[in-house]
């Protein structure tokens, strides 16, 4: 008869998640395996399968946690955007850069790991909560525009997200000044201002 006793390792699930976060931070999203996470957690290669279906399942859980933390940070940065939505929007941009720098393993799992969200409801909901803050900010910022000149809020948010992600990839990693003498913060802020000016939301 097979042994059905539960596996005891304190909290093995959390140990595996922490091990994988460390490996992702060191080697990127493709730089770890479930077996390597198990080795770092000090358990057998078979032990993780008691908690995760496979490597992608573990990666999705890390991304979900990252999106939850990201959403909370973005909400705090926005803080309803009153009395100054533009200043709040600037805080959200800084929040994006800070999260990418300070939580690199989560950021990579969320945006650079090629995970599929359609089959993971919890992951999809977490990602939408974070992105929903950006959509809400876009709605508030574009509200003064006439309806026929107002861009769809999700498209607006997508443009800002793409700009933010591009700045992270090109200018916020590595040593300052390697690719540009302009800081990542100034690069993002100037890009957002140019975009908002093009919409007619701010003047010269």
Short mmCIF file of C-alpha atoms in Angstrom, two decimals, residues 13 16 32-35 45-61 119-121:
data_model
loop_
_atom_site.label_atom_id
_atom_site.label_comp_id
_atom_site.label_asym_id
_atom_site.label_seq_id
_atom_site.Cartn_x
_atom_site.Cartn_y
_atom_site.Cartn_z
CA UNK A 13 4.87 25.66 -0.40
CA UNK A 16 9.49 26.65 -2.75
CA UNK A 32 15.11 27.93 -12.84
CA UNK A 33 13.46 24.55 -12.79
CA UNK A 34 11.17 22.95 -10.24
CA UNK A 35 14.00 20.57 -9.36
CA UNK A 45 12.86 16.75 -6.61
CA UNK A 46 9.49 15.01 -6.23
CA UNK A 47 8.36 17.05 -3.22
CA UNK A 48 7.18 20.18 -5.13
CA UNK A 49 4.57 18.19 -7.00
CA UNK A 50 2.59 17.95 -3.78
CA UNK A 51 1.92 21.67 -4.14
CA UNK A 52 2.46 22.61 -7.79
CA UNK A 53 1.54 20.89 -11.04
CA UNK A 54 4.81 21.98 -12.60
CA UNK A 55 7.22 24.85 -13.11
CA UNK A 56 4.65 27.13 -14.77
CA UNK A 57 2.22 26.61 -11.91
CA UNK A 58 4.85 27.87 -9.47
CA UNK A 59 5.70 30.78 -11.77
CA UNK A 60 2.04 31.76 -12.02
CA UNK A 61 1.72 31.86 -8.24
CA UNK A 119 -6.51 29.47 -17.58
CA UNK A 120 -5.75 30.96 -14.15
CA UNK A 121 -8.66 33.01 -12.84
#
